[in-house]
């Protein structure tokens, strides 16, 4: 009998539901809360309230679109964290309530671990080991991954996450939230050599990141060169130069981790993995014999399919049983070292 999973993701400003049959995605619905644009960033209280309004509609849509009968669902999963707690609670408790009401097994799933494995949704085989870069609005982490359950963190961000740096830079340029995709779009026709933004390195910690310097550098660059920010801003060139600096550091440190560990497989996931400049940089490495994996763009930013995929993998690894270990695994996996 196939495992039919209902998966829910509500960790930030996306309400998402997905139905999977074993590891295969049958449907995914993602509703983004565009109203946060007005505020220049996510307002947690409003995000939670919007999740409450949307969650059952989104879940129903996913079930309908998948063509499965609601009675055939036999596993329920939801993002457990990290994320905005008010937002997480809505999706998590909705899913848990559905599981209890229908007497179904339930797994709470780690959001970052799900990004990590999202590259393999829809792929026939996954080859280990690989180096993974998870790069989102809240995290910038390099992992060494030996199996679905054995991995360790090689590097992390000291301050801002890369997505956060994109969003903050965009705000300084007078662009809307989230700024990452807008900078990406503008950069396509910009000159990346227009200005050299700093590519920060932390002494003695080759895989760690810091993005606060580039943010400050953007502020001073604009203040000095374009005091009247509303006029004549060469947006495309600034976006391209900024993107070049951020993606350059991401690619260079991830490659260094791959070289040092003698691994020629790299998986890049999380919201910023949708970035065209970043994808180009990693794809270039294919010429040097590297296997490069990205999620499909729809699975780069937050989505419930990655939660369902990760849940199914855990369920299968645990011989289709739920016990304390499965739950602990998913909740604490981020902190476990090989
Ligand atoms: O993974 P995600 O949806 O949510 C978190 O877990 O944080 O990532 C959202 C982040 C935002 O900072 C957004 O600006 C960034 O991903 N992002 C991008 C692109 N698409 C989304 N950044 C750069 N280029 C993009 N194309
Ligand atoms: Zn995420």
Coordinates of C-alpha atoms and ligand atoms in Angstrom, one line a residue:
X1 CA 0.0 0.0 0.0
X2 CA 1.5 3.4 -0.9
X3 CA 2.1 6.0 1.8
X4 CA -0.1 9.0 1.0
X5 CA 1.2 12.0 3.0
X6 CA -0.5 15.3 3.7
X7 CA 2.3 17.8 4.4
X8 CA 1.9 21.3 5.8
X9 CA 4.4 24.2 5.8
X10 CA 3.7 27.5 7.5
X11 CA 7.0 28.6 9.0
X12 CA 7.1 32.1 7.7
X13 CA 4.9 34.0 5.1
X14 CA 3.9 31.1 2.9
X15 CA 1.0 28.8 3.6
X16 CA 1.6 25.6 1.8
X17 CA 0.1 22.1 1.6
X18 CA 1.2 19.1 -0.4
X19 CA 0.1 15.6 -1.1
X20 CA 2.7 12.9 -1.8
X21 CA 2.4 9.3 -2.8
X22 CA 5.5 7.7 -1.3
X23 CA 8.3 10.1 -2.3
X24 CA 6.5 11.5 -5.4
X25 CA 4.7 14.8 -5.2
X26 CA 1.1 14.7 -6.4
X27 CA 0.2 18.3 -5.7
X28 CA 1.6 21.4 -4.0
X29 CA -0.2 24.6 -3.2
X30 CA 1.8 27.6 -2.0
X31 CA 0.0 30.8 -1.0
X32 CA 2.4 33.8 -0.4
X33 CA 1.3 36.6 1.8
X34 CA 2.0 39.5 -0.5
X35 CA 0.5 42.1 1.9
X36 CA 3.8 42.2 3.9
X37 CA 5.3 44.3 1.0
X38 CA 3.4 47.3 2.4
X39 CA 5.5 47.0 5.6
X40 CA 8.9 46.4 4.0
X41 CA 9.2 43.0 5.9
X42 CA 7.2 40.3 7.5
X43 CA 4.9 41.3 10.4
X44 CA 4.7 38.0 12.4
X45 CA 1.3 38.7 14.0
X46 CA -0.2 39.4 10.6
X47 CA 1.5 36.3 9.1
X48 CA -0.1 34.0 11.8
X49 CA -3.5 35.5 11.3
X50 CA -3.3 35.0 7.5
X51 CA -2.2 31.4 8.0
X52 CA -5.3 30.8 10.2
X53 CA -7.6 32.2 7.4
X54 CA -5.9 30.2 4.7
X55 CA -4.7 26.9 6.1
X56 CA -7.8 24.7 5.6
X57 CA -8.5 26.2 2.2
X58 CA -4.9 25.5 1.0
X59 CA -5.0 21.9 2.5
X60 CA -8.3 21.2 0.7
X61 CA -7.0 22.6 -2.6
X62 CA -3.9 20.3 -2.3
X63 CA -6.1 17.3 -1.7
X64 CA -8.4 18.1 -4.5
X65 CA -5.6 18.8 -7.0
X66 CA -3.8 15.6 -6.2
X67 CA -6.9 13.5 -7.2
X68 CA -6.6 11.3 -4.1
X69 CA -9.4 10.6 -1.7
X70 CA -9.0 12.2 1.7
X71 CA -9.6 8.8 3.3
X72 CA -6.5 7.5 1.6
X73 CA -4.1 9.8 3.5
X74 CA -2.2 7.6 5.9
X75 CA 0.7 9.9 7.1
X76 CA 0.6 13.6 8.2
X77 CA 3.6 15.9 8.5
X78 CA 4.2 19.5 9.3
X79 CA 7.1 21.9 9.7
X80 CA 8.1 22.1 13.3
X81 CA 10.8 24.8 13.1
X82 CA 12.8 26.8 12.8
X83 CA 10.5 29.7 11.9
X84 CA 8.1 32.2 13.3
X85 CA 6.5 30.5 16.2
X86 CA 3.0 32.0 15.7
X87 CA 3.1 30.9 12.1
X88 CA 4.5 27.5 12.8
X89 CA 1.8 26.8 15.4
X90 CA -1.0 27.3 12.9
X91 CA 0.2 24.7 10.4
X92 CA 1.6 22.4 13.0
X93 CA -1.5 22.2 15.1
X94 CA -3.8 22.1 12.0
X95 CA -1.8 19.0 10.8
X96 CA -1.7 17.4 14.2
X97 CA -5.4 17.9 14.7
X98 CA -6.1 16.3 11.3
X99 CA -3.9 13.3 12.3
X100 CA -5.6 12.9 15.7
X101 CA -9.0 13.2 14.2
X102 CA -8.3 10.5 11.6
X103 CA -6.1 8.4 13.8
X104 CA -3.1 8.8 11.6
X105 CA 0.7 8.9 12.3
X106 CA 2.1 12.4 12.6
X107 CA 5.7 13.6 12.1
X108 CA 6.9 17.1 13.0
X109 CA 9.7 18.0 10.5
X110 CA 12.7 20.2 10.6
X111 CA 12.4 23.1 8.1
X112 CA 16.1 23.4 7.3
X113 CA 16.7 19.7 7.0
X114 CA 13.8 19.7 4.5
X115 CA 15.4 22.4 2.4
X116 CA 18.6 20.4 2.5
X117 CA 17.0 17.4 0.8
X118 CA 14.6 19.3 -1.4
X119 CA 17.1 19.0 -4.3
X120 CA 16.2 15.4 -4.7
X121 CA 12.4 15.7 -5.0
X122 CA 11.6 14.0 -8.3
X123 CA 15.0 12.5 -8.7
X124 CA 15.3 8.7 -9.1
X125 CA 18.5 8.3 -7.0
X126 CA 20.4 10.2 -4.4
X127 CA 24.1 9.7 -4.2
X128 CA 26.0 10.4 -1.0
X129 CA 28.2 12.0 0.3
X130 CA 27.7 15.5 -0.9
X131 CA 28.3 19.1 0.3
X132 CA 25.1 21.1 0.8
X133 CA 24.6 24.8 0.9
X134 CA 21.3 25.8 2.5
X135 CA 20.8 29.5 1.8
X136 CA 17.5 31.1 2.7
X137 CA 16.1 34.2 4.4
X138 CA 17.0 32.9 7.8
X139 CA 19.9 30.5 7.3
X140 CA 23.2 30.2 5.4
X141 CA 24.8 26.8 6.3
X142 CA 27.3 24.5 4.7
X143 CA 26.8 20.8 5.5
X144 CA 28.7 17.7 4.9
X145 CA 26.0 15.1 4.2
X146 CA 26.8 11.3 4.4
X147 CA 23.3 10.0 4.4
X148 CA 19.7 11.1 5.1
X149 CA 20.4 10.9 8.8
X150 CA 24.2 11.6 9.1
X151 CA 25.4 15.1 8.4
X152 CA 27.3 17.8 10.1
X153 CA 27.4 21.6 9.9
X154 CA 30.8 22.8 8.5
X155 CA 30.0 26.5 8.3
X156 CA 27.3 29.0 9.3
X157 CA 26.6 32.7 9.2
X158 CA 27.9 34.9 11.9
X159 CA 25.2 37.5 11.5
X160 CA 22.7 38.0 8.6
X161 CA 21.6 35.2 6.4
X162 CA 22.3 35.7 2.6
X163 CA 18.6 36.1 1.9
X164 CA 18.3 38.7 4.6
X165 CA 21.2 40.6 3.0
X166 CA 19.4 40.6 -0.3
X167 CA 16.2 41.8 1.3
X168 CA 17.9 44.6 3.3
X169 CA 20.0 45.8 0.3
X170 CA 16.8 45.9 -1.7
X171 CA 15.1 48.0 0.9
X172 CA 18.0 50.5 0.8
X173 CA 17.5 50.6 -3.0
X174 CA 13.8 51.5 -2.5
X175 CA 12.7 48.0 -3.7
X176 CA 9.8 46.0 -2.3
X177 CA 10.0 43.0 0.0
X178 CA 11.2 40.3 -0.6
X179 CA 14.0 41.9 -2.4
X180 CA 16.0 38.8 -3.4
X181 CA 14.0 38.0 -6.5
X182 CA 13.8 41.7 -7.6
X183 CA 17.6 42.1 -7.3
X184 CA 18.0 38.9 -9.3
X185 CA 15.7 40.3 -12.0
X186 CA 17.5 43.7 -12.2
X187 CA 20.9 42.0 -12.2
X188 CA 20.2 40.2 -15.4
X189 CA 20.8 43.3 -17.4
X190 CA 23.3 45.0 -15.1
X191 CA 27.1 45.3 -15.0
X192 CA 28.5 43.1 -12.2
X193 CA 31.8 45.0 -12.3
X194 CA 30.2 48.4 -11.8
X195 CA 31.2 48.4 -8.1
X196 CA 33.2 46.0 -6.0
X197 CA 31.2 45.2 -2.8
X198 CA 33.3 43.5 -0.1
X199 CA 33.5 39.7 -0.1
X200 CA 33.9 39.1 3.6
X201 CA 36.0 36.3 5.1
X202 CA 36.4 35.3 8.7
X203 CA 39.9 34.6 9.8
X204 CA 40.5 30.9 10.6
X205 CA 36.9 29.9 9.7
X206 CA 36.9 29.2 6.0
X207 CA 33.3 28.0 5.8
X208 CA 31.6 30.7 7.9
X209 CA 29.9 33.7 6.4
X210 CA 29.3 37.3 7.4
X211 CA 27.0 39.5 5.5
X212 CA 26.7 42.5 7.8
X213 CA 29.7 44.2 6.2
X214 CA 28.3 44.2 2.7
X215 CA 25.0 45.6 4.0
X216 CA 26.9 48.5 5.7
X217 CA 29.0 48.9 2.5
X218 CA 25.8 49.3 0.5
X219 CA 24.6 52.0 2.9
X220 CA 27.8 54.1 2.6
X221 CA 28.1 53.5 -1.2
X222 CA 24.6 54.9 -1.7
X223 CA 25.1 57.8 0.8
X224 CA 28.4 58.9 -0.9
X225 CA 27.4 58.4 -4.5
X226 CA 23.7 58.9 -4.7
X227 CA 22.5 61.2 -1.9
X228 CA 19.3 61.7 -3.7
X229 CA 18.4 58.1 -3.8
X230 CA 15.2 58.5 -5.7
X231 CA 16.9 59.8 -8.8
X232 CA 19.3 58.3 -11.3
X233 CA 20.1 55.2 -9.4
X234 CA 21.7 52.7 -11.7
X235 CA 19.6 50.0 -10.2
X236 CA 20.6 47.2 -12.6
X237 CA 24.3 47.8 -12.2
X238 CA 24.1 48.1 -8.4
X239 CA 22.0 44.9 -8.2
X240 CA 24.4 43.0 -10.4
X241 CA 27.4 44.1 -8.4
X242 CA 25.7 43.3 -5.1
X243 CA 24.6 39.9 -6.3
X244 CA 28.0 39.1 -7.6
X245 CA 29.6 39.8 -4.2
X246 CA 27.1 37.7 -2.3
X247 CA 26.9 34.7 -4.7
X248 CA 30.7 34.8 -5.1
X249 CA 31.3 34.2 -1.4
X250 CA 28.6 31.6 -1.3
X251 CA 30.0 29.6 -4.2
X252 CA 33.7 30.1 -3.2
X253 CA 33.2 28.8 0.4
X254 CA 31.0 25.9 -0.6
X255 CA 33.6 24.9 -3.3
X256 CA 36.3 25.1 -0.7
X257 CA 34.4 22.7 1.6
X258 CA 34.0 20.3 -1.3
X259 CA 37.7 20.4 -2.2
X260 CA 38.8 20.0 1.4
X261 CA 36.5 17.0 1.9
X262 CA 37.4 15.6 -1.5
X263 CA 33.7 15.5 -2.6
X264 CA 32.6 16.3 -6.1
X265 CA 28.9 16.6 -5.4
X266 CA 27.2 19.8 -4.3
X267 CA 23.5 20.5 -3.5
X268 CA 22.3 24.0 -3.2
X269 CA 18.8 24.7 -1.7
X270 CA 16.7 27.3 0.2
X271 CA 15.1 30.5 -1.1
X272 CA 18.3 32.1 -2.4
X273 CA 19.0 28.9 -4.5
X274 CA 16.5 30.3 -6.9
X275 CA 19.0 33.1 -7.7
X276 CA 20.1 33.1 -11.4
X277 CA 23.6 34.4 -10.6
X278 CA 24.1 31.7 -7.9
X279 CA 22.9 28.9 -10.2
X280 CA 25.2 30.1 -13.0
X281 CA 28.2 30.1 -10.6
X282 CA 27.5 26.5 -9.4
X283 CA 26.6 25.2 -12.9
X284 CA 30.0 26.5 -14.1
X285 CA 31.6 23.9 -11.7
X286 CA 30.1 21.1 -13.9
X287 CA 32.9 21.8 -16.3
X288 CA 35.4 20.9 -13.6
X289 CA 33.6 17.5 -13.0
X290 CA 31.3 18.5 -10.2
X291 CA 27.7 17.1 -9.9
X292 CA 25.5 20.0 -9.0
X293 CA 22.0 19.7 -7.6
X294 CA 19.3 22.4 -7.2
X295 CA 15.7 22.0 -6.3
X296 CA 13.1 22.8 -9.0
X297 CA 12.5 26.6 -8.5
X298 CA 9.1 25.9 -7.0
X299 CA 10.8 23.9 -4.2
X300 CA 13.5 26.5 -3.6
X301 CA 11.5 28.8 -1.4
X302 CA 9.3 27.5 1.4
X303 CA 6.9 24.8 0.3
X304 CA 5.2 21.8 1.9
X305 CA 6.4 19.2 -0.7
X306 CA 9.9 19.3 0.9
X307 CA 8.3 18.7 4.3
X308 CA 6.3 15.7 2.9
X309 CA 9.4 14.3 1.1
X310 CA 11.5 14.5 4.2
X311 CA 8.7 12.9 6.3
X312 CA 8.4 10.0 3.9
X313 CA 12.1 9.4 3.9
X314 CA 12.1 9.3 7.7
X315 CA 9.0 7.1 7.9
X316 CA 10.6 4.6 5.4
X317 CA 13.9 4.6 7.2
X318 CA 12.0 3.9 10.4
X319 CA 10.3 0.9 8.8
X320 CA 7.0 2.7 8.5
X321 CA 6.6 3.2 12.2
X322 CA 6.4 6.4 14.2
X323 CA 8.2 6.4 17.5
X324 CA 10.0 8.8 19.7
X325 CA 13.1 8.4 17.6
X326 CA 11.5 9.5 14.4
X327 CA 10.2 12.5 16.1
X328 CA 13.4 13.3 17.8
X329 CA 15.3 12.8 14.6
X330 CA 13.4 15.4 12.8
X331 CA 13.4 17.9 15.6
X332 CA 17.1 17.7 16.6
X333 CA 18.7 16.6 13.4
X334 CA 20.3 20.0 12.8
X335 CA 22.4 19.7 15.9
X336 CA 23.6 16.2 15.4
X337 CA 27.2 15.7 14.3
X338 CA 28.6 12.7 12.5
Ligands
LIG1 O1 13.6 29.5 2.0 P1 12.8 30.8 2.0 O2 11.5 30.8 1.2 O3 12.4 31.2 3.5 C1 13.2 31.0 4.6 O4 13.3 29.8 5.1 O5 13.9 32.0 4.9 O6 13.8 32.0 1.6 C2 13.3 33.3 1.4 C3 14.5 34.1 1.0 C4 14.2 35.6 1.0 O7 15.2 36.3 1.7 C5 14.2 36.0 -0.5 O8 14.6 37.3 -0.8 C6 15.2 35.0 -1.0 O9 14.9 33.8 -0.3 N1 15.0 34.7 -2.4 C7 16.0 35.1 -3.4 C8 15.5 34.7 -4.6 N2 14.2 34.1 -4.4 C9 14.0 34.1 -3.1 N3 17.2 35.7 -3.2 C10 17.9 35.9 -4.3 N4 17.5 35.6 -5.6 C11 16.3 35.0 -5.8 N5 15.9 34.7 -7.0
LIG2 ZN1 12.8 28.1 4.3

